[in-house]
Coordinates of N, CA and C in Angstrom, one line a residue:
M1231 N 21.7 73.6 96.2 CA 22.0 73.7 94.7 C 21.8 75.1 94.3
E1232 N 22.7 75.7 93.5 CA 22.6 77.1 93.1 C 21.5 77.3 92.1
A1233 N 20.8 78.4 92.2 CA 19.7 78.7 91.3 C 20.2 78.9 89.9
P1234 N 19.5 78.5 88.9 CA 20.0 78.7 87.5 C 19.9 80.2 87.2
Q1235 N 20.9 80.7 86.4 CA 20.9 82.0 85.9 C 20.2 82.2 84.6
Y1236 N 19.3 83.1 84.4 CA 18.6 83.3 83.2 C 19.1 84.7 82.6
L1237 N 20.0 84.6 81.7 CA 20.5 85.8 81.1 C 20.0 86.1 79.7
L1238 N 20.1 87.3 79.2 CA 19.5 87.7 78.0 C 20.1 86.9 76.8
R1239 N 21.4 86.5 77.0 CA 22.0 85.8 75.9 C 21.4 84.4 75.8
D1240 N 20.7 83.9 76.8 CA 20.1 82.6 76.7 C 18.8 82.7 76.0
V1241 N 18.3 83.9 75.7 CA 17.0 84.1 75.0 C 17.3 84.1 73.5
P1242 N 16.7 83.3 72.7 CA 16.9 83.4 71.2 C 16.7 84.8 70.7
Q1243 N 17.5 85.2 69.7 CA 17.5 86.5 69.2 C 16.1 87.0 68.7
E1244 N 15.4 86.0 68.1 CA 14.1 86.4 67.6 C 13.0 86.5 68.7
E1245 N 13.3 86.1 69.9 CA 12.4 86.2 71.0 C 12.7 87.4 71.9
R1246 N 13.7 88.2 71.6 CA 14.1 89.3 72.4 C 13.1 90.5 72.1
P1247 N 12.6 91.2 73.1 CA 11.6 92.2 72.9 C 12.0 93.3 71.9
R1248 N 13.2 93.8 72.0 CA 13.6 94.9 71.0 C 13.6 94.4 69.6
E1249 N 14.1 93.2 69.4 CA 14.1 92.6 68.1 C 12.7 92.3 67.6
R1250 N 11.8 91.8 68.4 CA 10.5 91.5 68.1 C 9.7 92.8 67.7
M1251 N 10.0 93.9 68.5 CA 9.3 95.2 68.2 C 9.8 95.7 66.8
M1252 N 11.1 95.6 66.6 CA 11.6 96.1 65.3 C 11.0 95.3 64.1
N1253 N 10.8 94.0 64.3 CA 10.3 93.1 63.2 C 8.8 93.2 63.0
Y1254 N 8.1 93.3 64.2 CA 6.6 93.1 64.1 C 5.8 94.3 64.6
G1255 N 6.5 95.3 65.2 CA 5.8 96.4 65.7 C 5.4 96.3 67.2
A1256 N 5.2 97.4 67.9 CA 4.9 97.4 69.3 C 3.6 96.6 69.6
E1257 N 2.6 96.7 68.7 CA 1.3 96.1 69.0 C 1.4 94.6 69.1
A1258 N 2.5 94.0 68.6 CA 2.6 92.5 68.6 C 3.2 92.0 70.0
L1259 N 3.7 92.9 70.8 CA 4.4 92.6 72.0 C 3.4 92.4 73.2
S1260 N 3.7 91.5 74.1 CA 2.9 91.3 75.3 C 3.2 92.4 76.3
H1261 N 2.4 92.5 77.3 CA 2.6 93.4 78.4 C 4.0 93.3 79.0
A1262 N 4.4 92.0 79.2 CA 5.7 91.7 79.8 C 6.9 92.2 78.9
E1263 N 6.7 92.0 77.6 CA 7.8 92.3 76.6 C 7.9 93.9 76.6
L1264 N 6.8 94.6 76.6 CA 6.9 96.1 76.6 C 7.5 96.5 77.9
L1265 N 7.2 95.9 79.0 CA 7.8 96.2 80.3 C 9.3 95.9 80.3
A1266 N 9.7 94.9 79.7 CA 11.1 94.5 79.6 C 11.9 95.6 78.8
I1267 N 11.3 96.2 77.8 CA 11.9 97.3 77.0 C 12.1 98.5 77.9
L1268 N 11.1 98.8 78.7 CA 11.1 99.9 79.7 C 12.2 99.7 80.7
L1269 N 12.4 98.5 81.2 CA 13.3 98.2 82.2 C 14.8 98.2 81.7
R1270 N 15.0 97.8 80.4 CA 16.2 97.9 79.7 C 17.2 96.7 80.2
T1271 N 17.4 96.5 81.5 CA 18.3 95.5 81.9 C 17.7 94.6 83.0
G1272 N 18.2 93.4 83.1 CA 17.8 92.6 84.2 C 18.7 92.7 85.4
T1273 N 18.9 91.5 86.1 CA 19.8 91.5 87.2 C 20.9 90.5 86.9
K1274 N 21.7 90.3 87.9 CA 22.8 89.3 87.6 C 22.3 87.9 87.6
D1275 N 21.1 87.7 88.1 CA 20.6 86.3 88.1 C 19.6 86.0 87.1
E1276 N 19.0 87.0 86.4 CA 18.0 86.8 85.4 C 17.9 87.9 84.4
S1277 N 17.5 87.5 83.2 CA 17.4 88.4 82.1 C 16.3 89.4 82.3
V1278 N 16.3 90.5 81.6 CA 15.2 91.4 81.7 C 13.9 90.8 81.3
V1279 N 13.9 89.9 80.3 CA 12.7 89.2 79.9 C 12.1 88.4 81.0
H1280 N 12.9 87.6 81.7 CA 12.5 86.8 82.9 C 12.0 87.7 84.0
L1281 N 12.7 88.8 84.2 CA 12.4 89.8 85.3 C 11.0 90.4 85.0
A1282 N 10.8 90.8 83.7 CA 9.5 91.4 83.4 C 8.3 90.4 83.5
N1283 N 8.6 89.2 83.1 CA 7.5 88.1 83.2 C 7.2 87.9 84.7
R1284 N 8.2 87.8 85.5 CA 8.0 87.6 86.9 C 7.2 88.7 87.6
I1285 N 7.5 90.0 87.2 CA 6.8 91.1 87.7 C 5.3 91.0 87.3
M1286 N 5.0 90.7 86.1 CA 3.7 90.6 85.6 C 2.9 89.5 86.4
R1287 N 3.6 88.4 86.6 CA 2.9 87.3 87.4 C 2.7 87.7 88.8
Q1288 N 3.6 88.5 89.4 CA 3.5 88.9 90.8 C 2.4 89.9 91.0
V1289 N 2.3 90.9 90.1 CA 1.3 92.0 90.3 C -0.1 91.5 89.8
G1290 N -0.1 90.6 88.9 CA -1.4 90.0 88.4 C -1.9 90.5 87.1
S1291 N -1.8 91.8 86.9 CA -2.4 92.4 85.6 C -1.8 93.7 85.4
I1292 N -1.9 94.2 84.2 CA -1.4 95.5 83.8 C -2.1 96.6 84.6
R1293 N -3.4 96.4 84.9 CA -4.2 97.3 85.6 C -3.6 97.5 87.0
Q1294 N -3.2 96.4 87.7 CA -2.7 96.5 89.0 C -1.3 97.2 89.0
L1295 N -0.5 96.9 87.9 CA 0.8 97.5 87.8 C 0.7 99.0 87.7
V1296 N -0.3 99.5 87.0 CA -0.5 101.0 86.8 C -0.6 101.7 88.1
D1297 N -1.3 101.1 89.1 CA -1.6 101.8 90.3 C -0.5 101.7 91.4
L1298 N 0.5 100.9 91.1 CA 1.6 100.7 92.1 C 2.4 102.0 92.2
S1299 N 2.7 102.4 93.5 CA 3.6 103.6 93.7 C 5.0 103.1 93.5
I1300 N 5.9 104.1 93.5 CA 7.4 103.8 93.3 C 7.8 103.0 94.5
E1301 N 7.3 103.3 95.7 CA 7.7 102.5 96.9 C 7.2 101.1 96.8
E1302 N 6.0 100.9 96.3 CA 5.5 99.5 96.2 C 6.3 98.7 95.1
L1303 N 6.6 99.4 94.0 CA 7.4 98.8 93.0 C 8.8 98.3 93.5
T1304 N 9.4 99.1 94.3 CA 10.8 98.7 94.8 C 10.7 97.6 95.8
E1305 N 9.5 97.2 96.2 CA 9.4 96.0 97.1 C 9.5 94.7 96.3
I1306 N 9.4 94.8 95.0 CA 9.5 93.7 94.1 C 11.0 93.3 93.9
K1307 N 11.3 92.1 94.1 CA 12.7 91.7 93.9 C 13.2 92.0 92.5
G1308 N 14.3 92.7 92.4 CA 14.9 93.0 91.1 C 14.6 94.4 90.7
I1309 N 13.7 95.1 91.4 CA 13.3 96.5 91.0 C 13.8 97.5 92.1
G1310 N 14.8 98.2 91.6 CA 15.3 99.3 92.5 C 14.6 100.6 92.2
T1311 N 15.1 101.7 92.8 CA 14.4 103.0 92.6 C 14.5 103.4 91.1
A1312 N 15.6 103.2 90.4 CA 15.8 103.7 89.1 C 14.8 102.9 88.1
K1313 N 14.6 101.6 88.3 CA 13.7 100.8 87.5 C 12.3 101.2 87.8
A1314 N 12.0 101.4 89.1 CA 10.6 101.9 89.4 C 10.2 103.2 88.8
I1315 N 11.2 104.1 88.8 CA 10.9 105.4 88.2 C 10.7 105.3 86.7
Q1316 N 11.5 104.4 86.0 CA 11.3 104.1 84.6 C 9.9 103.6 84.3
I1317 N 9.5 102.7 85.1 CA 8.1 102.1 84.9 C 7.1 103.2 85.1
K1318 N 7.2 104.0 86.1 CA 6.2 105.0 86.4 C 6.2 106.1 85.3
A1319 N 7.4 106.4 84.8 CA 7.5 107.4 83.8 C 6.8 106.9 82.5
G1320 N 7.0 105.7 82.1 CA 6.4 105.1 81.0 C 4.9 105.1 81.0
I1321 N 4.4 104.7 82.2 CA 2.9 104.7 82.4 C 2.4 106.1 82.3
E1322 N 3.0 107.1 82.9 CA 2.5 108.5 82.9 C 2.6 109.0 81.5
L1323 N 3.6 108.7 80.7 CA 3.7 109.2 79.3 C 2.6 108.6 78.5
G1324 N 2.3 107.3 78.7 CA 1.1 106.7 78.0 C -0.2 107.4 78.3
R1325 N -0.4 107.7 79.6 CA -1.6 108.4 80.0 C -1.7 109.8 79.3
R1326 N -0.6 110.5 79.3 CA -0.6 111.9 78.7 C -0.9 111.8 77.2
I1327 N -0.3 110.8 76.5 CA -0.5 110.6 75.1 C -2.0 110.3 74.8
T1328 N -2.6 109.5 75.7 CA -4.0 109.1 75.5 C -4.9 110.4 75.7
R1329 N -4.5 111.3 76.6 CA -5.3 112.5 76.8 C -5.1 113.5 75.7
T1330 N -4.0 113.4 75.0 CA -3.8 114.4 73.9 C -5.0 114.3 72.9
G1331 N -5.5 115.5 72.6 CA -6.6 115.5 71.7 C -7.9 115.7 72.4
K1332 N -8.1 114.8 73.5 CA -9.3 115.0 74.3 C -9.2 116.3 75.1
E1333 N -8.0 116.8 75.4 CA -7.9 118.0 76.1 C -8.2 119.2 75.2
E1334 N -8.4 119.0 73.9 CA -8.7 120.1 73.0 C -10.2 120.4 73.0
V1335 N -11.0 119.7 73.8 CA -12.4 120.0 73.9 C -12.5 121.4 74.5
K1336 N -13.2 122.3 73.8 CA -13.2 123.7 74.2 C -14.2 124.0 75.4
A1337 N -15.3 123.2 75.5 CA -16.2 123.4 76.5 C -16.9 122.1 76.9
I1338 N -17.3 122.0 78.1 CA -18.1 120.8 78.5 C -19.5 121.0 78.3
R1339 N -20.1 120.3 77.3 CA -21.5 120.5 77.0 C -22.4 119.3 77.4
S1340 N -21.8 118.2 77.8 CA -22.5 117.0 78.1 C -21.7 116.2 79.1
P1341 N -22.4 115.2 79.7 CA -21.6 114.3 80.6 C -20.6 113.5 79.8
R1342 N -20.8 113.2 78.5 CA -19.9 112.5 77.7 C -18.6 113.3 77.5
D1343 N -18.7 114.6 77.3 CA -17.5 115.4 77.2 C -16.6 115.3 78.4
A1344 N -17.2 115.4 79.6 CA -16.4 115.3 80.8 C -15.8 113.8 81.0
A1345 N -16.7 112.8 80.7 CA -16.2 111.5 80.8 C -15.1 111.1 79.9
D1346 N -15.1 111.7 78.7 CA -14.0 111.4 77.7 C -12.7 111.9 78.2
L1347 N -12.7 113.0 79.0 CA -11.5 113.6 79.5 C -11.0 112.7 80.6
L1348 N -11.8 112.0 81.4 CA -11.4 111.4 82.6 C -11.3 109.9 82.6
I1349 N -12.0 109.2 81.7 CA -12.0 107.8 81.7 C -10.6 107.2 81.7
E1350 N -9.7 107.6 80.8 CA -8.4 107.0 80.7 C -7.6 107.4 82.0
Q1351 N -7.8 108.5 82.6 CA -7.1 108.8 83.8 C -7.5 108.0 85.0
L1352 N -8.8 107.6 85.1 CA -9.3 107.0 86.3 C -9.6 105.5 86.2
R1353 N -9.7 104.9 85.0 CA -10.2 103.6 84.8 C -9.3 102.5 85.4
Y1354 N -8.0 102.7 85.5 CA -7.1 101.7 85.9 C -6.7 101.8 87.4
L1355 N -7.2 102.9 88.1 CA -6.8 103.1 89.5 C -7.4 102.1 90.4
Q1356 N -6.6 101.6 91.4 CA -7.1 100.6 92.3 C -7.7 101.2 93.6
K1357 N -7.6 102.5 93.7 CA -8.3 103.2 94.8 C -9.2 104.3 94.2
E1358 N -10.3 104.6 95.0 CA -11.2 105.6 94.5 C -10.5 107.0 94.6
H1359 N -10.5 107.7 93.5 CA -10.0 109.1 93.4 C -11.2 110.0 93.1
F1360 N -11.3 111.1 93.9 CA -12.4 112.0 93.8 C -11.8 113.3 93.1
V1361 N -12.3 113.6 91.9 CA -11.7 114.6 91.0 C -12.8 115.7 90.8
C1362 N -12.3 116.9 90.8 CA -13.2 118.1 90.5 C -12.7 118.7 89.2
L1363 N -13.6 119.0 88.3 CA -13.4 119.8 87.2 C -14.0 121.2 87.5
F1364 N -13.2 122.2 87.5 CA -13.7 123.6 87.8 C -13.9 124.3 86.4
L1365 N -15.1 124.9 86.2 CA -15.5 125.5 85.0 C -15.7 127.0 85.1
N1366 N -15.5 127.7 84.0 CA -15.9 129.1 84.1 C -17.3 129.3 83.5
T1367 N -17.7 130.5 83.3 CA -19.1 130.8 82.9 C -19.4 130.2 81.5
K1368 N -18.4 129.9 80.7 CA -18.6 129.4 79.4 C -18.4 127.9 79.3
N1369 N -18.4 127.3 80.5 CA -18.2 125.8 80.7 C -16.8 125.4 80.2
H1370 N -15.8 126.2 80.1 CA -14.5 125.8 79.8 C -13.8 125.4 81.1
I1371 N -13.0 124.3 81.0 CA -12.3 123.8 82.2 C -11.2 124.8 82.5
I1372 N -11.2 125.3 83.7 CA -10.1 126.2 84.1 C -9.1 125.5 85.1
S1373 N -9.5 124.4 85.7 CA -8.7 123.7 86.6 C -9.2 122.3 86.8
Q1374 N -8.3 121.4 87.1 CA -8.7 120.0 87.5 C -7.9 119.7 88.8
E1375 N -8.6 119.1 89.8 CA -7.9 118.8 91.0 C -8.4 117.5 91.6
T1376 N -7.5 116.6 92.1 CA -7.9 115.4 92.8 C -7.9 115.8 94.3
L1377 N -9.1 115.7 94.9 CA -9.2 116.1 96.3 C -9.1 115.0 97.3
S1378 N -9.3 113.8 96.9 CA -9.2 112.7 97.9 C -8.9 111.4 97.2
M1379 N -8.3 110.4 97.9 CA -8.1 109.1 97.5 C -8.6 108.1 98.6
G1380 N -9.4 107.1 98.2 CA -9.9 106.2 99.2 C -11.5 106.2 99.1
S1381 N -12.1 105.3 99.8 CA -13.6 105.2 99.8 C -14.2 106.6 100.1
L1382 N -15.2 106.9 99.3 CA -15.8 108.2 99.5 C -16.8 108.2 100.6
N1383 N -16.7 109.2 101.5 CA -17.6 109.5 102.5 C -17.5 110.9 102.9
A1384 N -18.4 111.4 103.8 CA -18.5 112.8 104.1 C -17.3 113.3 104.9
S1385 N -16.6 112.4 105.6 CA -15.4 112.8 106.3 C -14.2 113.0 105.4
I1386 N -14.1 112.3 104.3 CA -13.0 112.4 103.4 C -13.2 113.5 102.4
V1387 N -14.4 113.6 101.8 CA -14.7 114.6 100.8 C -15.6 115.6 101.5
H1388 N -15.1 116.7 102.0 CA -15.8 117.7 102.8 C -16.1 118.9 101.9
P1389 N -17.4 119.4 101.9 CA -17.7 120.6 101.1 C -16.7 121.8 101.3
R1390 N -16.2 121.9 102.5 CA -15.3 123.0 102.8 C -14.0 122.9 101.9
E1391 N -13.5 121.7 101.7 CA -12.3 121.6 100.9 C -12.6 121.7 99.4
V1392 N -13.8 121.2 99.0 CA -14.2 121.3 97.6 C -14.4 122.7 97.2
F1393 N -15.2 123.5 98.0 CA -15.5 124.8 97.5 C -14.4 125.8 97.8
R1394 N -13.5 125.5 98.7 CA -12.3 126.3 98.9 C -11.5 126.3 97.6
A1395 N -11.4 125.1 97.1 CA -10.6 125.0 95.8 C -11.3 125.7 94.7
A1396 N -12.7 125.6 94.6 CA -13.4 126.3 93.6 C -13.3 127.8 93.7
I1397 N -13.4 128.3 94.9 CA -13.3 129.8 95.0 C -11.9 130.2 94.7
K1398 N -10.9 129.4 95.0 CA -9.5 129.8 94.7 C -9.3 130.0 93.2
C1399 N -9.9 129.2 92.4 CA -9.7 129.4 90.9 C -10.9 130.1 90.3
S1400 N -11.7 130.8 91.1 CA -12.8 131.6 90.6 C -13.8 130.8 89.7
S1401 N -14.1 129.6 90.1 CA -14.9 128.7 89.3 C -16.4 129.1 89.4
A1402 N -17.1 129.0 88.3 CA -18.5 129.3 88.3 C -19.4 128.1 88.5
S1403 N -18.8 126.9 88.2 CA -19.5 125.7 88.3 C -18.5 124.5 88.5
I1404 N -19.0 123.4 88.9 CA -18.1 122.2 89.2 C -18.8 121.0 88.6
I1405 N -17.9 120.1 88.1 CA -18.3 118.7 87.8 C -17.4 117.8 88.7
F1406 N -18.1 116.9 89.4 CA -17.4 115.9 90.2 C -17.2 114.6 89.5
A1407 N -16.2 113.9 89.8 CA -16.1 112.5 89.2 C -15.3 111.7 90.1
H1408 N -15.6 110.4 90.2 CA -14.7 109.5 90.9 C -14.8 108.1 90.2
N1409 N -13.9 107.3 90.5 CA -13.8 106.0 89.8 C -14.3 104.9 90.8
H1410 N -14.8 103.8 90.2 CA -15.0 102.6 91.0 C -14.0 101.5 90.5
P1411 N -13.0 101.2 91.3 CA -12.0 100.2 90.9 C -12.5 98.9 90.4
S1412 N -13.7 98.5 90.8 CA -14.3 97.3 90.4 C -14.6 97.3 88.9
G1413 N -14.7 98.5 88.3 CA -15.0 98.6 86.9 C -16.5 98.9 86.7
D1414 N -17.3 98.6 87.7 CA -18.8 98.8 87.6 C -19.1 100.3 88.1
P1415 N -19.7 101.1 87.2 CA -19.9 102.5 87.6 C -21.2 102.8 88.3
T1416 N -21.9 101.7 88.7 CA -23.2 101.9 89.4 C -23.0 102.7 90.6
P1417 N -23.7 103.9 90.8 CA -23.5 104.7 92.0 C -24.0 104.0 93.2
S1418 N -23.3 104.2 94.3 CA -23.6 103.6 95.6 C -24.5 104.6 96.3
P1419 N -25.2 104.1 97.4 CA -26.0 105.1 98.2 C -25.1 106.2 98.8
E1420 N -23.9 105.8 99.1 CA -23.0 106.8 99.7 C -22.6 107.9 98.6
D1421 N -22.5 107.4 97.3 CA -22.2 108.4 96.2 C -23.3 109.4 96.1
V1422 N -24.6 108.9 96.2 CA -25.7 109.7 96.0 C -25.8 110.7 97.2
A1423 N -25.6 110.2 98.4 CA -25.8 111.1 99.6 C -24.7 112.2 99.6
L1424 N -23.5 111.8 99.2 CA -22.4 112.8 99.2 C -22.7 113.9 98.1
T1425 N -23.2 113.4 97.0 CA -23.5 114.4 95.9 C -24.6 115.4 96.3
K1426 N -25.6 114.9 96.9 CA -26.7 115.8 97.4 C -26.2 116.8 98.4
R1427 N -25.3 116.4 99.3 CA -24.7 117.3 100.3 C -23.9 118.4 99.6
L1428 N -23.1 118.0 98.6 CA -22.3 119.0 97.9 C -23.2 119.9 97.0
V1429 N -24.2 119.4 96.4 CA -25.1 120.3 95.7 C -25.7 121.3 96.6
E1430 N -26.2 120.9 97.8 CA -26.8 121.9 98.7 C -25.7 122.9 99.1
A1431 N -24.5 122.5 99.4 CA -23.4 123.4 99.8 C -23.2 124.4 98.6
G1432 N -23.2 123.9 97.4 CA -23.0 124.8 96.2 C -24.0 125.8 96.1
K1433 N -25.3 125.5 96.4 CA -26.4 126.4 96.3 C -26.2 127.6 97.3
I1434 N -25.7 127.2 98.5 CA -25.5 128.2 99.5 C -24.4 129.2 99.1
I1435 N -23.3 128.6 98.5 CA -22.1 129.4 98.2 C -22.3 130.2 96.9
G1436 N -23.2 129.6 96.0 CA -23.4 130.2 94.7 C -22.5 129.7 93.6
I1437 N -22.1 128.4 93.8 CA -21.3 127.7 92.7 C -22.1 126.5 92.4
E1438 N -22.6 126.4 91.1 CA -23.4 125.3 90.7 C -22.7 124.0 90.5
V1439 N -23.2 122.9 91.0 CA -22.7 121.6 90.8 C -23.5 121.0 89.6
L1440 N -22.8 120.9 88.5 CA -23.4 120.4 87.2 C -23.7 119.0 87.1
D1441 N -22.7 118.2 87.7 CA -22.9 116.7 87.6 C -21.9 116.0 88.5
H1442 N -22.1 114.7 88.7 CA -21.2 113.8 89.4 C -21.1 112.6 88.5
L1443 N -20.0 112.3 88.0 CA -19.8 111.1 87.1 C -19.1 110.0 88.0
V1444 N -19.6 108.8 87.8 CA -18.9 107.6 88.3 C -18.3 106.9 87.2
I1445 N -17.0 106.7 87.2 CA -16.2 106.1 86.1 C -15.9 104.7 86.4
G1446 N -16.2 103.8 85.4 CA -15.9 102.4 85.5 C -14.8 102.1 84.4
D1447 N -14.8 100.9 84.0 CA -13.9 100.4 83.0 C -14.5 100.7 81.6
M1448 N -14.1 101.9 81.0 CA -14.7 102.3 79.8 C -16.2 102.6 79.8
K1449 N -16.7 102.7 81.0 CA -18.2 103.1 81.2 C -18.3 104.2 82.2
F1450 N -19.4 104.9 82.2 CA -19.6 105.9 83.2 C -21.1 106.0 83.4
V1451 N -21.4 106.6 84.6 CA -22.8 106.9 84.9 C -22.8 108.4 85.4
S1452 N -23.8 109.1 84.8 CA -24.0 110.5 85.2 C -25.1 110.5 86.2
L1453 N -24.9 111.0 87.4 CA -25.9 111.1 88.5 C -27.0 112.1 88.0
K1454 N -26.6 113.1 87.3 CA -27.5 114.1 86.7 C -28.5 113.4 85.8
E1455 N -28.0 112.7 84.9 CA -28.9 112.0 83.9 C -29.8 111.0 84.6
Q1456 N -29.3 110.4 85.7 CA -30.1 109.4 86.4 C -31.1 110.0 87.3
G1457 N -31.1 111.3 87.5 CA -32.0 112.0 88.4 C -31.7 111.8 89.8
L1458 N -30.4 111.6 90.1 CA -29.9 111.3 91.5 C -29.3 112.5 92.2
M1459 N -29.5 113.7 91.7 CA -29.0 114.9 92.3 C -29.9 116.1 92.1

């Protein structure tokens, strides 16, 4: 028996995402409806609404969708390279809009200043990302770099790579940060051990490690404030 076709014309006018957005505003739309607007078109077998709902069911949550690569998105039935790029572009635009204003911070004076810059960048990621904020003598951020992805350990995050990047941009001090995909920012013993190793390396080179932040879901822990470095 041939599978039924779900076309946009089968969806009542008032239930179509674009019409709902026009009538009620973007905030009234579900994740799947916003995704449908980004995708623009469905396939020959299903409407864009059904496609978007199927994608959300398959990936499980908006948080998991954010972390999918273009290659992983194209493995989903109905998503080609063009649609995958549209999704990733929409996600990145949202991230940049969220950061607008926060980037106007002139200097990092507290762990909260640094966390406010990084939480939205890191909170949805499904792998651990180790980020360095490189600061000048006035505590202004002169560069930001992601140096590793994956579980943190001494073999992945090596002082040589960290301080090579710091020297390259003439950094006077560094703030480290990484995310916990679980959403719980409690530092692990490995986080503490790695931080102490990097602090010691910084003392030898003459570049101060100001802090290491562990980012969770809208929460963070400062190892400096906790007396763990």
